[in-house]
Short mmCIF file of C-alpha atoms in Angstrom, two decimals:
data_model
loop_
_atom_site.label_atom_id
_atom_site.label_comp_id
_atom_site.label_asym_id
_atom_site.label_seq_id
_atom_site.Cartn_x
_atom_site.Cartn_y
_atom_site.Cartn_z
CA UNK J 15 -3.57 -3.72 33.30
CA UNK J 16 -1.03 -4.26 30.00
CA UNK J 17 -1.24 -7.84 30.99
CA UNK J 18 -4.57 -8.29 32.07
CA UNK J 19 -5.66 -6.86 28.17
CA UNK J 20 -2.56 -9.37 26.72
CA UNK J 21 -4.39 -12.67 28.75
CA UNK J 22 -7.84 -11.04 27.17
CA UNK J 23 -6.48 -10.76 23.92
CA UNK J 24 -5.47 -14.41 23.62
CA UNK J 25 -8.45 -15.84 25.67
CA UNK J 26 -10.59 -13.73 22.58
CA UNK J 27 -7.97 -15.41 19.48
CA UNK J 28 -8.85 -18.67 20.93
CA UNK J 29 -12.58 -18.23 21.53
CA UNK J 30 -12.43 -16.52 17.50
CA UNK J 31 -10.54 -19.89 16.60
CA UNK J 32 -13.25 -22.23 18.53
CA UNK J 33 -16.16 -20.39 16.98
CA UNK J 34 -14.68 -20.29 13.95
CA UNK J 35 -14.30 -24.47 14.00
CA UNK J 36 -18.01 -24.30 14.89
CA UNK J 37 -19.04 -22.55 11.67
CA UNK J 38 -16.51 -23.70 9.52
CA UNK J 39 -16.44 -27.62 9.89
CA UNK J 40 -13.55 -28.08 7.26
CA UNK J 41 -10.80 -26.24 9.61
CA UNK J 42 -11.03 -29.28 11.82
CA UNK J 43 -8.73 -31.03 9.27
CA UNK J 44 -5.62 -28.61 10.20
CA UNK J 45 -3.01 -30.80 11.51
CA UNK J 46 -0.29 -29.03 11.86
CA UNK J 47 0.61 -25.67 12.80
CA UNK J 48 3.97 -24.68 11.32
CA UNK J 49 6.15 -21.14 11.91
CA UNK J 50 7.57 -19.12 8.83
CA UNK J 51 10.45 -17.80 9.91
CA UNK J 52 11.33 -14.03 9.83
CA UNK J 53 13.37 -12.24 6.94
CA UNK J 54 15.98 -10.32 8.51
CA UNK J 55 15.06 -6.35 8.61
CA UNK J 56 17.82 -4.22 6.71
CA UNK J 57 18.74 -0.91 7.24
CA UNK J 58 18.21 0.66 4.15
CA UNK J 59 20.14 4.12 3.62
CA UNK J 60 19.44 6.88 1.07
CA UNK J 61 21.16 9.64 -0.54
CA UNK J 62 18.51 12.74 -0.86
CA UNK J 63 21.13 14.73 -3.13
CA UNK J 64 19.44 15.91 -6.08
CA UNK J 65 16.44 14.86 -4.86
CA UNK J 66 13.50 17.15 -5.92
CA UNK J 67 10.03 16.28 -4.80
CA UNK J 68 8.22 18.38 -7.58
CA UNK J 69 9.91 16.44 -10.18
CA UNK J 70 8.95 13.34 -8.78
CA UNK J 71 5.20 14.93 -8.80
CA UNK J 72 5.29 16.26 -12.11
CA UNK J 73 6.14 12.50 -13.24
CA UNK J 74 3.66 10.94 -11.31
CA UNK J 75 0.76 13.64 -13.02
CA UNK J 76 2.40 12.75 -16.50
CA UNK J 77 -0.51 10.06 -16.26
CA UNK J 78 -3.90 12.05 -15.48
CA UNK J 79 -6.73 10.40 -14.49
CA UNK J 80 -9.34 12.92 -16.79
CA UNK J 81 -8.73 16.67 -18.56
CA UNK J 82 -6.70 18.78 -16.50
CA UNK J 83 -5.87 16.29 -14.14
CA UNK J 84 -2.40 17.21 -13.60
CA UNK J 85 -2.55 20.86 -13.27
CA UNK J 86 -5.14 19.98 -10.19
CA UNK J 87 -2.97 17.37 -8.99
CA UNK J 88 0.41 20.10 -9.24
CA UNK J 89 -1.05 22.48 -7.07
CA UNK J 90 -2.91 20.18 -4.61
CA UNK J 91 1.25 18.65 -4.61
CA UNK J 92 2.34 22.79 -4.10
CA UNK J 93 -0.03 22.65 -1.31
CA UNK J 94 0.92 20.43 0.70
CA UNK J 95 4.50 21.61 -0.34
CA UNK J 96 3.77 24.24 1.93
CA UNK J 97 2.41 22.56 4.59
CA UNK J 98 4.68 19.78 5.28
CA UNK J 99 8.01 21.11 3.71
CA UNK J 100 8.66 17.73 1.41
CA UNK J 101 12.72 17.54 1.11
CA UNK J 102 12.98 18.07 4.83
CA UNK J 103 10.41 15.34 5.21
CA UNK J 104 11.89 13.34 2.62
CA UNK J 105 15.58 14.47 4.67
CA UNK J 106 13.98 12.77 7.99
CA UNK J 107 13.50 9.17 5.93
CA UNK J 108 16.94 9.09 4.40
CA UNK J 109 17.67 6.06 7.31
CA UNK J 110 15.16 3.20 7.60
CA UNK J 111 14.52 -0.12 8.52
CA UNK J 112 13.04 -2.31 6.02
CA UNK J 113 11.30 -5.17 6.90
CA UNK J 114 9.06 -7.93 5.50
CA UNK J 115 5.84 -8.04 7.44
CA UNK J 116 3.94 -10.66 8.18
CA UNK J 117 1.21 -11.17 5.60
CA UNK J 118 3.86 -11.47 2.80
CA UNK J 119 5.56 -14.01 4.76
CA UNK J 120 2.57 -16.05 4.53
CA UNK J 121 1.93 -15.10 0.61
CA UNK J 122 5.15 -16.19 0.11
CA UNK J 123 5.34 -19.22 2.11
CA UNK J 124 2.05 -20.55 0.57
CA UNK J 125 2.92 -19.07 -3.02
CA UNK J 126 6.33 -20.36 -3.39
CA UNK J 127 5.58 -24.09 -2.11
CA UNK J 128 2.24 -23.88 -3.18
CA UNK J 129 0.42 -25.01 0.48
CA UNK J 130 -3.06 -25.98 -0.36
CA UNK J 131 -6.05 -23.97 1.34
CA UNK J 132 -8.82 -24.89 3.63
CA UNK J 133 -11.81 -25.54 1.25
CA UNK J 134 -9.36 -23.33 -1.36
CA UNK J 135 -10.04 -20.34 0.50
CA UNK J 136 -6.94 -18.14 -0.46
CA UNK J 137 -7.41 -15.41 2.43
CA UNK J 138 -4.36 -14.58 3.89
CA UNK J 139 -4.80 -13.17 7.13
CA UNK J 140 -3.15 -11.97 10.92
CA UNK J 141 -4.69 -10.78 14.03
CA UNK J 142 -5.29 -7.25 12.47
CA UNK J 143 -5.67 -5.58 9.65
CA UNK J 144 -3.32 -5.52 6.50
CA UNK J 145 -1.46 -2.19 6.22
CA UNK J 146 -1.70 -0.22 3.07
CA UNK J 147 1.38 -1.61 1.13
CA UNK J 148 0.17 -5.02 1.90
CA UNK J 149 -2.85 -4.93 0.67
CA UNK J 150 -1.84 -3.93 -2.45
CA UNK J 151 0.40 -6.19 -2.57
CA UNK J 152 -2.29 -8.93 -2.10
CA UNK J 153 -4.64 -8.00 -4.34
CA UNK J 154 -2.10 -7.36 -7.27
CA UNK J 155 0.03 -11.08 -7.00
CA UNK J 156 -0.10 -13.40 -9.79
CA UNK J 157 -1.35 -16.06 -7.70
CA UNK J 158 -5.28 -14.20 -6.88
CA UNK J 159 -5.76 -13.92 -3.48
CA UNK J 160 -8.37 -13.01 -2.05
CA UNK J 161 -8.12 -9.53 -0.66
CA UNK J 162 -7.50 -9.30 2.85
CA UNK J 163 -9.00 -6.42 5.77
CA UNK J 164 -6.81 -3.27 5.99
CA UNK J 165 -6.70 -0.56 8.21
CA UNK J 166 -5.42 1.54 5.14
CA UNK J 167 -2.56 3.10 7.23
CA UNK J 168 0.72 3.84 5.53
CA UNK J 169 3.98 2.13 6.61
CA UNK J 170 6.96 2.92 5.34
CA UNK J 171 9.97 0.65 5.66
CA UNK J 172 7.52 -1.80 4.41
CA UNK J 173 9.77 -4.29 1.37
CA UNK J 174 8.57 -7.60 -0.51
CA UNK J 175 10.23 -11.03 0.10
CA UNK J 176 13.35 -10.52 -2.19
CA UNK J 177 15.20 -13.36 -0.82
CA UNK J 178 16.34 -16.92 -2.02
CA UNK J 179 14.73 -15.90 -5.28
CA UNK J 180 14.72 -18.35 -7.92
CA UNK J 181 15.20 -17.52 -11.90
CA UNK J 182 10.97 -17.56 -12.14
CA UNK J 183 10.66 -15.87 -8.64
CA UNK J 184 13.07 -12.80 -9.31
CA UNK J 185 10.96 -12.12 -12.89
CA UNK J 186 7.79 -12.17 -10.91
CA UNK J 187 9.28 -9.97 -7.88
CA UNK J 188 10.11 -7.63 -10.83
CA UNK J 189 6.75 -7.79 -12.16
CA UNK J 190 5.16 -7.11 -9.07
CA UNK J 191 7.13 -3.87 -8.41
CA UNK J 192 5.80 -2.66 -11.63
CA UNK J 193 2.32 -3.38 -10.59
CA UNK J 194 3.02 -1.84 -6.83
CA UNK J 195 4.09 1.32 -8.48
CA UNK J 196 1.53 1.72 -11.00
CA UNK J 197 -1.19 1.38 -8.47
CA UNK J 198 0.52 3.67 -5.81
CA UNK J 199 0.72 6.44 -8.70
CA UNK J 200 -2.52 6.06 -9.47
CA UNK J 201 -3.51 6.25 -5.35
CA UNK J 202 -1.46 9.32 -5.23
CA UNK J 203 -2.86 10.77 -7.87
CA UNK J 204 -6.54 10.35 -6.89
CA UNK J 205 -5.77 11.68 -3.37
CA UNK J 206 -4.06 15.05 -4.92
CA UNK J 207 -6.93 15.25 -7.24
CA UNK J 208 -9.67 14.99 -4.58
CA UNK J 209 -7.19 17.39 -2.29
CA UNK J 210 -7.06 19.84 -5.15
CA UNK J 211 -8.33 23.84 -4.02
CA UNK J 212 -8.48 24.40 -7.95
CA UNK J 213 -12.42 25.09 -8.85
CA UNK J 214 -13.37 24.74 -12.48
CA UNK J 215 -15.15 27.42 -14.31
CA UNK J 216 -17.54 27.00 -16.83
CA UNK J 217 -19.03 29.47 -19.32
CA UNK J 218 -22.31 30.36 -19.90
CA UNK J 219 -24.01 28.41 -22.35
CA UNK J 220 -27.15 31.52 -21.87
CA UNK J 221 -25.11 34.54 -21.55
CA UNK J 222 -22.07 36.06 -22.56
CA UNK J 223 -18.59 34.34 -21.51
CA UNK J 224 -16.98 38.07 -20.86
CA UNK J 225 -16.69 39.03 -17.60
CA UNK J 226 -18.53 42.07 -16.79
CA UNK J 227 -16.65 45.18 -16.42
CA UNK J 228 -15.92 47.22 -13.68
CA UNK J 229 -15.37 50.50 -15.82
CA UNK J 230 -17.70 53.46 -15.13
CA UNK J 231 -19.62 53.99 -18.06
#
């Protein structure tokens, strides 16, 4: 059956591509179909001495997103201290592989040597979804693409093209990080805010903001 659904997988690709010709006359004038070759996956060690997971937090909530942001955001983090046990979690990660996947192979195949696009349509694409880190990747480059499908899921191990970088290339690989963590704060953030058990209360613009007493009169 696990070949049977590989031969049905294909025989749909190609039927996508021939439809695809149909609707789009223009992709008639590919000719030539060319491989990018693979950046070698590294095996990326880290030291989790000294590490401390609320600290990280507490810098990450430095930047709220409205008024009391950050003490929601702290104890939605506390929460799911609890739950999930961060350092040991963080423990488990200390040994990785890192790879390059394939949308940014693409991005960087067509960004660094400047490949022209079909009718200038700058979609960069595979046979599913980008993952989360992609995507943002994507959408934040220099060069505007357009942004691609995601499934949203989170991938770790997941690194940008940092090879046979050029003087131009490593300042814009720099830049990009920036961008990549910026927008991943600001993810985490919103996701610890919504995740937040803290309710707000409001006083009484009618009545008296004192709480009533319990004392026997």
């Amino acid at each position: 059956s696990y070949y049977i659904g590989r031969i049905g997988a294909h025989r749909h690709a190609v039927l996508t591509v021939v439809e695809a010709w149909c609707q789009v006359p223009s992709l008639k004038k590919i000719g030539l179909v060319r491989k990018v070759p693979p950046a070698a996956a590294r095996i990326v060690e880290q030291s989790t001495e000294g590490i401390d997971p609320y600290k990280m937090g507490m810098d990450i909530c430095r930047r709220p997103l409205e008024p009391n942001a950050a003490q929601k955001c702290l104890h939605a983090f506390t929460d799911i201290d609890f739950k999930r046990d961060l350092r040991a979690s963080i423990a488990e990660k200390s040994l990785d592989f890192n790879r390059v996947h394939a949308e940014l192979l693409l991005l960087e195949e067509f960004s660094r040597h400047d490949h022209k696009f079909v009718d200038n349509g700058r979609y960069i694409g595979c046979s599913k979804g980008a993952c989360y880190f992609c995507y943002k990747w994507i959408v934040l480059h220099h060069k505007d693409f357009v942004s691609p499908a995601s499934h949203n899921k989170v991938l770790l191990g997941f690194r940008g093209l940092d090879q046979d970088l050029n003087t131009s290339g490593a300042t814009h690989f720099k830049r990009q990080l920036e961008k990549m963590i910026g927008a991943v704060e600001q993810d985490i953030i919103r996701h610890l805010d919504v995740h937040s058990t803290i309710t707000r209360q409001h006083l009484s613009t009618n009545g008296s903001s004192r709480a009533p007493s319990t004392r026997a009169s």
